[in-house]
Tab-separated table of C-alpha atoms in Angstrom:
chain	number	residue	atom	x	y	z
R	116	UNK	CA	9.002	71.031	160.485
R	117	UNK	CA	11.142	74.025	160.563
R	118	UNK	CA	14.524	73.124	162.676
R	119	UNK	CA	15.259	75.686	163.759
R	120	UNK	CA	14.104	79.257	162.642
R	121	UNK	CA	16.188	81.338	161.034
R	122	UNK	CA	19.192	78.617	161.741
R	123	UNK	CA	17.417	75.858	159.383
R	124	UNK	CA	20.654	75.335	157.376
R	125	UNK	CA	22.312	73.682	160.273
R	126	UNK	CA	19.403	71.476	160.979
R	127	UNK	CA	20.247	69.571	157.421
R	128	UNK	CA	22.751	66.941	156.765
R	129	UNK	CA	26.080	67.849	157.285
R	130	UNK	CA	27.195	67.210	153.550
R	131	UNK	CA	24.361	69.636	152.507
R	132	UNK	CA	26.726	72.466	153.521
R	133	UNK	CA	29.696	71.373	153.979
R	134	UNK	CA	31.560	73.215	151.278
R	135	UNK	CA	29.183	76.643	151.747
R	136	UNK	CA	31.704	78.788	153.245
R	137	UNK	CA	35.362	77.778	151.523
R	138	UNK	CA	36.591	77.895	147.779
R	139	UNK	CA	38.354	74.294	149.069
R	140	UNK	CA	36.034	71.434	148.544
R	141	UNK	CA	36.270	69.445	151.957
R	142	UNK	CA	36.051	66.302	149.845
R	143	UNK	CA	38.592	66.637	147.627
R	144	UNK	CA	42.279	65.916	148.138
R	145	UNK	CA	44.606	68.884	148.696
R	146	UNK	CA	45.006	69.840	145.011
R	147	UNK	CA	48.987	70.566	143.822
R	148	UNK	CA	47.571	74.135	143.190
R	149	UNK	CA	44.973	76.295	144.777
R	150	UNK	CA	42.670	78.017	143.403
R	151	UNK	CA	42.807	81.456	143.021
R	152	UNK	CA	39.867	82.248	144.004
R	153	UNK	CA	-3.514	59.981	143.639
R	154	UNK	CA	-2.208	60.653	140.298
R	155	UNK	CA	1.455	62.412	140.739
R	156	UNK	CA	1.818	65.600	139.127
R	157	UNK	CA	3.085	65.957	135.190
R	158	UNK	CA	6.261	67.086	135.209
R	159	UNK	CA	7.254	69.655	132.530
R	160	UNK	CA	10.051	70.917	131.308
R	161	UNK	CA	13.087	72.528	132.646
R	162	UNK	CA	12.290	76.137	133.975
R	163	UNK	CA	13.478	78.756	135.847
R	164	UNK	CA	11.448	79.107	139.272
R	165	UNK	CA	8.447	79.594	139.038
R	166	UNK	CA	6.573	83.073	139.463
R	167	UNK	CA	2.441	83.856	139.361
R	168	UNK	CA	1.389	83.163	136.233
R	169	UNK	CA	-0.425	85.436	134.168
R	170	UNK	CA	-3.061	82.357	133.457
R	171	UNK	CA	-4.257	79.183	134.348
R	172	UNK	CA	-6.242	76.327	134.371
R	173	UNK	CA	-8.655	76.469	137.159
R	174	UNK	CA	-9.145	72.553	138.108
R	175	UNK	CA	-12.639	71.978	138.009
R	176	UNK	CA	-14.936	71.679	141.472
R	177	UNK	CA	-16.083	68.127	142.197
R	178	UNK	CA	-17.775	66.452	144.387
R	179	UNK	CA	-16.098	64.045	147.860
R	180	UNK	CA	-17.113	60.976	147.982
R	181	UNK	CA	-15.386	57.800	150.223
R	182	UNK	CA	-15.839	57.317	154.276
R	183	UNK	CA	-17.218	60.363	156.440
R	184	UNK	CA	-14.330	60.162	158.318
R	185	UNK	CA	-10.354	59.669	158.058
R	186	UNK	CA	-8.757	56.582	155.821
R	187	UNK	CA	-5.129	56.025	156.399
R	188	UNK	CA	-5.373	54.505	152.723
R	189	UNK	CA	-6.162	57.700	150.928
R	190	UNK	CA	-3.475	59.362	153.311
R	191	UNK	CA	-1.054	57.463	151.987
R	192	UNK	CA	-1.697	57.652	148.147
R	193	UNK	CA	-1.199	61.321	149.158
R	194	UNK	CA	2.265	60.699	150.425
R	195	UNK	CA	3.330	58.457	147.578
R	196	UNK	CA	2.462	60.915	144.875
R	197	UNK	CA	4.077	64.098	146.904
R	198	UNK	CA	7.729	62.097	147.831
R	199	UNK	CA	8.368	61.707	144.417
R	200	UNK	CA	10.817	64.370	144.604
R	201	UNK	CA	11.996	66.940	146.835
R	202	UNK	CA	9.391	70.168	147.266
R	203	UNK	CA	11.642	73.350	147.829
R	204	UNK	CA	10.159	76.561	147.838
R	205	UNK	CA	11.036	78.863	145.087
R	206	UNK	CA	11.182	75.662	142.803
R	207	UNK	CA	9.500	73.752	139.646
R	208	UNK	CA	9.049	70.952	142.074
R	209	UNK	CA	7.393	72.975	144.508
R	210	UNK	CA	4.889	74.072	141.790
R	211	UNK	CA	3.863	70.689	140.435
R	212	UNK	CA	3.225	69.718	144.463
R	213	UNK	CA	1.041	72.737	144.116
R	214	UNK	CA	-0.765	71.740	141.169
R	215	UNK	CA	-1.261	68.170	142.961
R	216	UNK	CA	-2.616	70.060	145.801
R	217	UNK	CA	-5.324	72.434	143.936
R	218	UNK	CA	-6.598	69.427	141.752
R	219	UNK	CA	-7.199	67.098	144.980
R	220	UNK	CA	-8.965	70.187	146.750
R	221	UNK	CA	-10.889	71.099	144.005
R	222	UNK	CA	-12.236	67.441	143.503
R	223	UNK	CA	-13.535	67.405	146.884
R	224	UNK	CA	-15.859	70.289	146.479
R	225	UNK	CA	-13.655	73.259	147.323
R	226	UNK	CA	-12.953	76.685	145.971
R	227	UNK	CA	-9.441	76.691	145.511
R	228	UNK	CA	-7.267	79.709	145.830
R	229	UNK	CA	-3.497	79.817	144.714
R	230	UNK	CA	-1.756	82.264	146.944
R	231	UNK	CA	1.562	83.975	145.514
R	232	UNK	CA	3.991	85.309	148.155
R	233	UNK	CA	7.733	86.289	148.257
R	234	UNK	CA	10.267	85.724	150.950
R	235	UNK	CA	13.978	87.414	151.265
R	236	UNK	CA	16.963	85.796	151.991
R	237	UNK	CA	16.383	82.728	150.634
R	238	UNK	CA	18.687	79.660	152.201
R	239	UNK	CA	18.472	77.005	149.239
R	240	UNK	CA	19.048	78.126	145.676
R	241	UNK	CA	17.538	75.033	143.964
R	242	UNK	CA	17.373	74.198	140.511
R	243	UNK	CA	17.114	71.714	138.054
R	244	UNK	CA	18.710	69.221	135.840
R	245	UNK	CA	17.134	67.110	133.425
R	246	UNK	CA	18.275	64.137	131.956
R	247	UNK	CA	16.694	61.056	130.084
R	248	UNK	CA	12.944	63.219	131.067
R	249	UNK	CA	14.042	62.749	134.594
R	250	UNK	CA	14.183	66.063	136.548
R	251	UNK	CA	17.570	66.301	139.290
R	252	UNK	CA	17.632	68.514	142.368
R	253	UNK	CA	20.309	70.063	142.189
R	254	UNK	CA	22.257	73.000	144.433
R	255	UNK	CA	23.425	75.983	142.808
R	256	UNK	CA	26.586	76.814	143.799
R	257	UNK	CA	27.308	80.199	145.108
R	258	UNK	CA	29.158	82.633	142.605
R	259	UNK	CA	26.917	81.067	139.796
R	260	UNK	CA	24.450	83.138	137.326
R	261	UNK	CA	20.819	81.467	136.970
R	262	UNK	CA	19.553	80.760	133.931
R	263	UNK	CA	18.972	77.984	131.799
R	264	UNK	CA	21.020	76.307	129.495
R	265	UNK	CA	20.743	72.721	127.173
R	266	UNK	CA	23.514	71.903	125.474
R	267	UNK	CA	25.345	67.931	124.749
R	268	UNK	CA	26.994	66.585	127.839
R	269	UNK	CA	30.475	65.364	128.406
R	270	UNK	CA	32.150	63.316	131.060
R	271	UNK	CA	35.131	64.971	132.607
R	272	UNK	CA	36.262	63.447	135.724
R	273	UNK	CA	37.727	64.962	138.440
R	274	UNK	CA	37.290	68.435	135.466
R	275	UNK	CA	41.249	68.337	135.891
R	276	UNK	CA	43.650	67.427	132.952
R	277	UNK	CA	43.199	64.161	133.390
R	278	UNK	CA	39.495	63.979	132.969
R	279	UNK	CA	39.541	66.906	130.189
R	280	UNK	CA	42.049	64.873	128.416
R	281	UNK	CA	42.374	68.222	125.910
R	282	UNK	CA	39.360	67.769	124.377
R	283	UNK	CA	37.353	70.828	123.063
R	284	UNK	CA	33.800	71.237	125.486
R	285	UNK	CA	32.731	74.041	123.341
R	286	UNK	CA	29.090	74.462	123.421
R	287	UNK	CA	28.718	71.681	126.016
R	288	UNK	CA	27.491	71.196	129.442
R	289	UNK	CA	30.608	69.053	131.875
R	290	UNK	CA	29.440	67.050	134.189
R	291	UNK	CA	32.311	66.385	136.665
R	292	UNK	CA	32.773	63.903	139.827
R	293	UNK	CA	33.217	66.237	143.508
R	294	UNK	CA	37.003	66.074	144.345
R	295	UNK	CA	40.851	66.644	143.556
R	296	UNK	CA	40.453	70.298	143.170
R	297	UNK	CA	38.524	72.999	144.889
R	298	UNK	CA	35.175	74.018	142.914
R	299	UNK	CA	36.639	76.971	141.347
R	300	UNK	CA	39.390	74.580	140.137
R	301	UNK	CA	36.949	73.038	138.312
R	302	UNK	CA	35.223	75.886	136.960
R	303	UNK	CA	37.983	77.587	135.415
R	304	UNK	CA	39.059	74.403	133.748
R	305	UNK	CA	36.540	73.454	132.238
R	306	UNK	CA	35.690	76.947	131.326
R	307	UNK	CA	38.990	77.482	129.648
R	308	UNK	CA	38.293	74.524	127.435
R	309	UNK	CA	34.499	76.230	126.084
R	310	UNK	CA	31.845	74.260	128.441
R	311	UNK	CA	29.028	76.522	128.785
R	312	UNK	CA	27.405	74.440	131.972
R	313	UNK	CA	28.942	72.171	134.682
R	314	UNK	CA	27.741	70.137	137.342
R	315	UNK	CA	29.283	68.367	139.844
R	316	UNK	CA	28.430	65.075	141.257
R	317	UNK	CA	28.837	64.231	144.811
R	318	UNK	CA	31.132	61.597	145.740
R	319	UNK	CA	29.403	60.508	149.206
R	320	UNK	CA	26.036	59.712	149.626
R	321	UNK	CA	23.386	62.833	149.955
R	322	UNK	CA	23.397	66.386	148.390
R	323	UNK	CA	25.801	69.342	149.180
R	324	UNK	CA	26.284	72.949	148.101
R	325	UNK	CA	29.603	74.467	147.328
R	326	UNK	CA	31.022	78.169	146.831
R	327	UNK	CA	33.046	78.970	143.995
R	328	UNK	CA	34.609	82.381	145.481
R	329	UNK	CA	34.279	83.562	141.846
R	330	UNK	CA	31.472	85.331	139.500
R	331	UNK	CA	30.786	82.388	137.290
R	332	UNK	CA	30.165	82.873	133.655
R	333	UNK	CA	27.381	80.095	133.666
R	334	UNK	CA	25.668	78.175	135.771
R	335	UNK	CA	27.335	75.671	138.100
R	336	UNK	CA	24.969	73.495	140.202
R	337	UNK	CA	25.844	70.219	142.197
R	338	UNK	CA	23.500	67.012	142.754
R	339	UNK	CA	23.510	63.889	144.888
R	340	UNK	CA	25.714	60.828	143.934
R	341	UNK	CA	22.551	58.614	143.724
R	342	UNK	CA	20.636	60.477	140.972
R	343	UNK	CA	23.992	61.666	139.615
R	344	UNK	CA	24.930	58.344	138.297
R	345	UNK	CA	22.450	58.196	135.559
R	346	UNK	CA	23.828	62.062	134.896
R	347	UNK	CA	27.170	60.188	134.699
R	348	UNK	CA	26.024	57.248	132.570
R	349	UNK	CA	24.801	59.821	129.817
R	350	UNK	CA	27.175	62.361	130.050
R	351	UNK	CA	29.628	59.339	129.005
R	352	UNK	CA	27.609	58.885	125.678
R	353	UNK	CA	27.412	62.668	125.102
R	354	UNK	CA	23.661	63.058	125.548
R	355	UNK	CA	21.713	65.907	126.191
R	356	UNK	CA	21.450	67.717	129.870
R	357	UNK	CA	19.460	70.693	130.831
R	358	UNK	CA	20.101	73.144	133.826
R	359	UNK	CA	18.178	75.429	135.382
R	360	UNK	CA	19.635	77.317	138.080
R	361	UNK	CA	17.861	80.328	140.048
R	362	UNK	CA	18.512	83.959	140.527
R	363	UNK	CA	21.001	85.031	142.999
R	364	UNK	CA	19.232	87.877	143.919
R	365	UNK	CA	15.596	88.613	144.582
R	366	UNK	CA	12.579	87.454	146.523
R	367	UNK	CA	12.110	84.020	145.886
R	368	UNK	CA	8.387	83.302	144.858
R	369	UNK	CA	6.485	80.667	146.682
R	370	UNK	CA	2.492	79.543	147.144
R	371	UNK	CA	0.193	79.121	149.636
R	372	UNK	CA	-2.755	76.841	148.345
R	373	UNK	CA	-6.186	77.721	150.458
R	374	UNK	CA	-9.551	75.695	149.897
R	375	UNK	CA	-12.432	77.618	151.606
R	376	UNK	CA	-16.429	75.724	150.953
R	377	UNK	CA	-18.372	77.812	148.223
R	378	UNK	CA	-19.755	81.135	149.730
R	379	UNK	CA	-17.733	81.088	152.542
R	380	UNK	CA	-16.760	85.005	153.724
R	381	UNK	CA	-14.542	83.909	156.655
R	382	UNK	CA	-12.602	81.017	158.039
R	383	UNK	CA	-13.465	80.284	161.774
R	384	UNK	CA	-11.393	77.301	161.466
R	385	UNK	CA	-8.268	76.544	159.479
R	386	UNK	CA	-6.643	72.987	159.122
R	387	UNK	CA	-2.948	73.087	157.528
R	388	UNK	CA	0.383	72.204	157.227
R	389	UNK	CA	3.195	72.864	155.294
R	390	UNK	CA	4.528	70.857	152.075
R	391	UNK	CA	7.502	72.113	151.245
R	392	UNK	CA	11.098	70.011	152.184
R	393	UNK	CA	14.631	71.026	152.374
R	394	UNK	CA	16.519	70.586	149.309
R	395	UNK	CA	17.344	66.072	149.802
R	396	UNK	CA	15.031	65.345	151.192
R	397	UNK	CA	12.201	63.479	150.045
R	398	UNK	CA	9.997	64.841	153.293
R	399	UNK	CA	7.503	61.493	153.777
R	400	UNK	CA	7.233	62.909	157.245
R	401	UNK	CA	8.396	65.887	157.240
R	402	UNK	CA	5.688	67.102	156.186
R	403	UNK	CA	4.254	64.934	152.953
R	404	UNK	CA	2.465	62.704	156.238
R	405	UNK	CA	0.283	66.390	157.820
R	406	UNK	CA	0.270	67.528	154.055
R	407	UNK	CA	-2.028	63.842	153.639
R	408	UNK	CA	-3.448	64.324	156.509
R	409	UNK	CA	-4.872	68.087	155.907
R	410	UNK	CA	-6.395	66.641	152.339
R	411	UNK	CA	-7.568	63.286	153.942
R	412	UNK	CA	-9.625	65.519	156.351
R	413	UNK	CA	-11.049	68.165	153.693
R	414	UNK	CA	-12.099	65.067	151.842
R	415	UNK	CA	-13.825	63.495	155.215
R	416	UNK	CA	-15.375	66.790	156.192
R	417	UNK	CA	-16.427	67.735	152.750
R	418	UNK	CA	-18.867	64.278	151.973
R	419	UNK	CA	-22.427	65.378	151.587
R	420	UNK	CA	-20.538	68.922	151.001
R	421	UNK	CA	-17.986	71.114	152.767
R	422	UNK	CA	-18.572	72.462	155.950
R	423	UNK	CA	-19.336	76.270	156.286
R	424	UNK	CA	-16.481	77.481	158.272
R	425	UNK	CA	-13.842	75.227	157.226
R	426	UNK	CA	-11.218	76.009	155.644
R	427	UNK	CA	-7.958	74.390	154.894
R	428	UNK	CA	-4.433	75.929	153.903
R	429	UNK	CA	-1.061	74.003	152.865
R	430	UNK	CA	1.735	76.285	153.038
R	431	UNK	CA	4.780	76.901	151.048
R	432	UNK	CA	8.296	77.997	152.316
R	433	UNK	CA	7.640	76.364	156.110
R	434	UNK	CA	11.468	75.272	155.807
R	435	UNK	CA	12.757	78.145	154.994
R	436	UNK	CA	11.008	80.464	158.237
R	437	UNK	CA	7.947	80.023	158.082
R	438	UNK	CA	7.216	82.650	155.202
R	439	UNK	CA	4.209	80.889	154.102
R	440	UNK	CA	1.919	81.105	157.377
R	441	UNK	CA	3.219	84.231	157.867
R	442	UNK	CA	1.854	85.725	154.776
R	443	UNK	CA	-1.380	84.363	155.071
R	444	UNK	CA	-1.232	85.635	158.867
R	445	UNK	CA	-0.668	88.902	157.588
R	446	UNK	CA	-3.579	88.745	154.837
R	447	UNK	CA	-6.010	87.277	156.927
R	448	UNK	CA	-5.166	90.086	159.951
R	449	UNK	CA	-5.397	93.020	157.458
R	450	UNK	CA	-8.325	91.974	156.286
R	451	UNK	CA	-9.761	91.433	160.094
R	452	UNK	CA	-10.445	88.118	158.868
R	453	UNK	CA	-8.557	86.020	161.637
R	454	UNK	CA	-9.875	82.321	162.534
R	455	UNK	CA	-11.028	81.631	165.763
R	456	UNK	CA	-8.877	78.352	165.298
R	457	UNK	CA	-6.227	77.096	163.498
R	458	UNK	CA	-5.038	73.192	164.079
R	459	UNK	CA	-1.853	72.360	162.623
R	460	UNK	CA	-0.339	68.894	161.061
R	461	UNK	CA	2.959	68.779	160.802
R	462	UNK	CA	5.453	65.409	161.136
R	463	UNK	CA	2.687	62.807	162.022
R	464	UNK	CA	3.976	59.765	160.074
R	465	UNK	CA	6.512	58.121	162.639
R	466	UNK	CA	6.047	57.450	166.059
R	467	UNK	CA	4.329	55.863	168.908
R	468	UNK	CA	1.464	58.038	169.924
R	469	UNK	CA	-0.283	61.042	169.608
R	470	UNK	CA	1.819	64.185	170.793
R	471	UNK	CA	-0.417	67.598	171.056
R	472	UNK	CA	1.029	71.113	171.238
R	473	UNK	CA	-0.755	74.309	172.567
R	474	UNK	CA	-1.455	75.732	175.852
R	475	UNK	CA	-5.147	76.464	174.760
R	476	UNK	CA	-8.570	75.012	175.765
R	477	UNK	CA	-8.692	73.575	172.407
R	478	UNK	CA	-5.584	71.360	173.114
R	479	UNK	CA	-6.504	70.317	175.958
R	480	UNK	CA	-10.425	69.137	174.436
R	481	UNK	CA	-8.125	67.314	172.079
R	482	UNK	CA	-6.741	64.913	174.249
R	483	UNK	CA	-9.582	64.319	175.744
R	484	UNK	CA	-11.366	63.634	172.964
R	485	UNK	CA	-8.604	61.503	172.164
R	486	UNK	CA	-8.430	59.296	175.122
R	487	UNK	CA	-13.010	58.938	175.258
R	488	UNK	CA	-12.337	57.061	171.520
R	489	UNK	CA	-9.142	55.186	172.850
R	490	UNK	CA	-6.424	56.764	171.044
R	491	UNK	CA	-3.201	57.365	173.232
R	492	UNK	CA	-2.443	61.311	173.052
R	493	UNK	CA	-0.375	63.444	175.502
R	494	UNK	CA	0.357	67.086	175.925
R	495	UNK	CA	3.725	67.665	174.289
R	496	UNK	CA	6.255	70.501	173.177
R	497	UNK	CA	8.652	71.079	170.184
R	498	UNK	CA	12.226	70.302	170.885
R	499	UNK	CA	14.686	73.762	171.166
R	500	UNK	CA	14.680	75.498	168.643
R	501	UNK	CA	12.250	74.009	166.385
R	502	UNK	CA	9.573	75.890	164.970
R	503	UNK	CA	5.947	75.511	162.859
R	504	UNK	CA	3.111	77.296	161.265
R	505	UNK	CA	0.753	77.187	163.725
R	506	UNK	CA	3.665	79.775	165.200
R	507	UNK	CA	2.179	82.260	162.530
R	508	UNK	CA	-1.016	82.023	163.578
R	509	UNK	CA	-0.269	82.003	167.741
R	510	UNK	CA	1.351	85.124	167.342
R	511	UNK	CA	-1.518	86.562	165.911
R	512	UNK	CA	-3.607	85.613	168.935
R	513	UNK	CA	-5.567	82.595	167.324
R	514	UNK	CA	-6.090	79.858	169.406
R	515	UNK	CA	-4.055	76.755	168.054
R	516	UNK	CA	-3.319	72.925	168.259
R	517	UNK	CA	-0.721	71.516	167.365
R	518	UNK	CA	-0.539	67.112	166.022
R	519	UNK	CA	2.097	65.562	165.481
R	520	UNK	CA	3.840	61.919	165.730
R	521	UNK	CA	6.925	63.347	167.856
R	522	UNK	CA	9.726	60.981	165.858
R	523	UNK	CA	11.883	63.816	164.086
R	524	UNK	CA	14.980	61.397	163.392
R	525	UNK	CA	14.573	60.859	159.855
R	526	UNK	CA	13.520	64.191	158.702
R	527	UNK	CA	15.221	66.966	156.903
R	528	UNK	CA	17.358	63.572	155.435
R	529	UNK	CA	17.296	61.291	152.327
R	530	UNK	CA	15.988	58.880	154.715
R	531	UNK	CA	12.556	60.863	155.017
R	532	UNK	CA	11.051	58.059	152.599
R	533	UNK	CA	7.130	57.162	152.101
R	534	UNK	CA	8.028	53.281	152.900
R	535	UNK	CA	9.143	54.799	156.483
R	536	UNK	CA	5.760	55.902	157.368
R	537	UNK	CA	3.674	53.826	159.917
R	538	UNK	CA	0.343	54.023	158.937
R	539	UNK	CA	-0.836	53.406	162.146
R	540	UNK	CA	0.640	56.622	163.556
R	541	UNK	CA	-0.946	58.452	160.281
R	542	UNK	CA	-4.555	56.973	160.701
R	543	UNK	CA	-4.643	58.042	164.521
R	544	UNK	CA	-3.301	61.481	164.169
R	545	UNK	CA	-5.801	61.848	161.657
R	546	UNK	CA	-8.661	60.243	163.523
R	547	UNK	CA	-7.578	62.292	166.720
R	548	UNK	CA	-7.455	66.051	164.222
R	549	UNK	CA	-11.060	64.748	162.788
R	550	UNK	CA	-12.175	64.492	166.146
R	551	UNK	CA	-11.538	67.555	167.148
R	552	UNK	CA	-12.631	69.619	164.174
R	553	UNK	CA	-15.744	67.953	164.256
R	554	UNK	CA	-16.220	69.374	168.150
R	555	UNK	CA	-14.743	72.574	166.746
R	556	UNK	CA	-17.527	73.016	164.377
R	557	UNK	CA	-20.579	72.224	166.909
R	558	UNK	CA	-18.947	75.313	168.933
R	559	UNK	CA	-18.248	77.709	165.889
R	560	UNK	CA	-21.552	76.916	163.804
């Protein structure tokens, strides 16, 4: 769920941001002086992120097998395996959920297409840091290079002369608690005493992003206090720390992963939802839970083989405006290759019934369809200034519905956890979507 376009940033947590816009660290002290200035995904190794790749392997096509119709079971195992970390856009994490995605599409029957786009302006520079073969989110400050660099960590406190203690970081990466100085404080300290890396570990609970007000001469990333302790724990015994931070500048490249049924030439109906998060956020609901649902469905609707017509899209970059349906949007128009519908899962793990969106004859069919099986729905609307890809394709002029739970109050949040969903809420939305597709399809075929 994308709260709100173009203004996500102040949709997220307040500590996400809360240093963005000042060299002073608003959770540090005044300093004596200022500064001057189903299975889960493999997860490789640290990498800048990621771009098309020149090759691949194509998962192979299988074949669906399980109920002809939605299992809030299956959903589920979806969610667990995607809420292992956050999914930004533009990240490695955001191309092993892709990977998860193709292989799970492509065992149900589908052609699988990986869909490369960029988008401008990008709102979260997230990287990487790797420690003990666990990979970090972490925030790359602004005024920091990307790159990658591995190098023998050291503990330095507060990165004042305390916590540097003289001691020579040549050739090392600091890892430093947030704090006592402003960022660029820290920085230049450590700098001054030969680290080539630094990161800086929150001191509240939650992610946050900082500016250093300087050109950095390496990278300098932040992460959460909850992950960070295990940074701390081996920084303390001098082990080895990767980070990967991202470009400044550029597009950032993101995917689009589309499953259309062998042979098909057009979509006349498309079933999606995006799976990207905001950087903290492990995004069970927002939007791992329509993610589950949109592969839950392709599995249902592809048993005794997939469904001429049908196609289904996950979309990258949702979080960050929508970039994701937009570029497919744009594909699909150019090519005159619009669907007549597109129905749209996004948030439908918490809540007490089924909410529908869309001024169209198709929404309306869906809550009636709803109600004849005994499923509570009602017509709905997003709250101000809230925004998702079935946007992309209403603007277009395809006719759209909309399902989701309605309960936004963990998401874009550390609290957006898999043990948060209701399953109830999952298996409903999805039996609601399923029947509606499957009326969808008498019409269209």
């Amino acid at each position: 769920m994308m709260r709100p376009p173009l203004l996500l940033l102040a949709a997220l947590p307040a500590l996400l941001l809360a240093a963005a816009c000042s060299s002073r660290d608003p959770a540090a002290a005044p300093p004596a002086e200022a500064s001057p200035s189903p299975p889960a995904p493999a997860s490789p190794a640290a990498s800048p992120a990621p771009s098309p790749p020149a090759s691949r392997t194509t998962p192979a096509r299988g074949q669906a097998s399980g109920p002809a119709g939605h299992d809030a079971d299956l959903a589920f195992a979806h969610i667990a395996a995607l809420t292992r970390e956050p999914r930004v856009a533009g990240t490695p994490a955001e191309l092993r959920a892709v990977e998860y995605l193709e292989a799970q599409l492509a065992s149900f029957g589908y052609d699988v297409e990986r869909m490369p786009f960029t988008f401008q302006d990008d709102p979260f520079r997230v990287g990487e840091v790797r420690v003990r073969g666990a990979a970090l989110e972490a925030l790359t400050m602004s005024g920091s290079p990307g790159g990658t660099v591995e190098a023998p960590s050291i503990f330095v406190g507060l990165a004042d002369d305390a916590g540097i203690a003289g001691r020579d970081l040549a050739g090392r990466i600091a890892v430093a608690e947030r704090g006592g100085l402003t960022f660029a404080a820290k920085y230049q300290n450590v700098a001054a005493a030969g680290a080539i890396g630094l990161v800086v570990v929150n001191n509240q609970p939650g992610p946050f992003s900082g500016n250093l007000t300087l050109e950095a001469r390496f990278p300098v990333v932040s992460v959460a206090r909850e992950p960070g302790a295990d940074l701390v724990d081996a920084a303390r015994a001098g082990e080895r720390v990767a980070i990967t931070a991202p470009q400044p500048s550029g597009g950032t490249p993101a995917f689009n992963v589309i499953a259309r049924p062998p042979g098909t030439a057009a979509c006349a109906i498309i079933v999606g939802g995006h799976f990207d998060t905001v950087p903290g956020a492990p995004g069970a609901n927002d939007n791992a839970s329509g993610t589950a649902n949109v592969l839950e469905l392709a599995r249902a609707f592809a048993v005794g083989g997939p469904r001429p017509g049908l196609c289904f899209a996950l979309f990258g970059a949702e979080e960050s405006g929508l970039h994701g349906s937009r570029a497919l949007v744009e594909r699909l128009r150019s090519d005159g290759a619009l669907p007549r519908y597109m129905v749209n899962l996004d948030v439908t793990g918490i809540g007490q019934r089924i909410e529908v969106i869309g001024e169209s004859p198709a929404a309306s069919r869906a809550i009636d369809l709803a109600r004849a099986a005994g499923l509570d729905a009602v017509p709905s609307r997003l709250p101000p200034n809230s925004g998702s890809d079935h946007m992309s394709f209403a603007d277009a002029g395809v006719e759209i519905v909309f399902f989701t739970s309605g309960d936004f109050s963990t998401i874009h949040s550390p609290r957006d956890v898999a043990d948060a969903i209701d399953r109830r809420i999952l298996d409903a939305i999805g039996d609601a979507a399923f029947l509606l597709v499957s009326d969808l399809l008498r019409e269209v075929g």
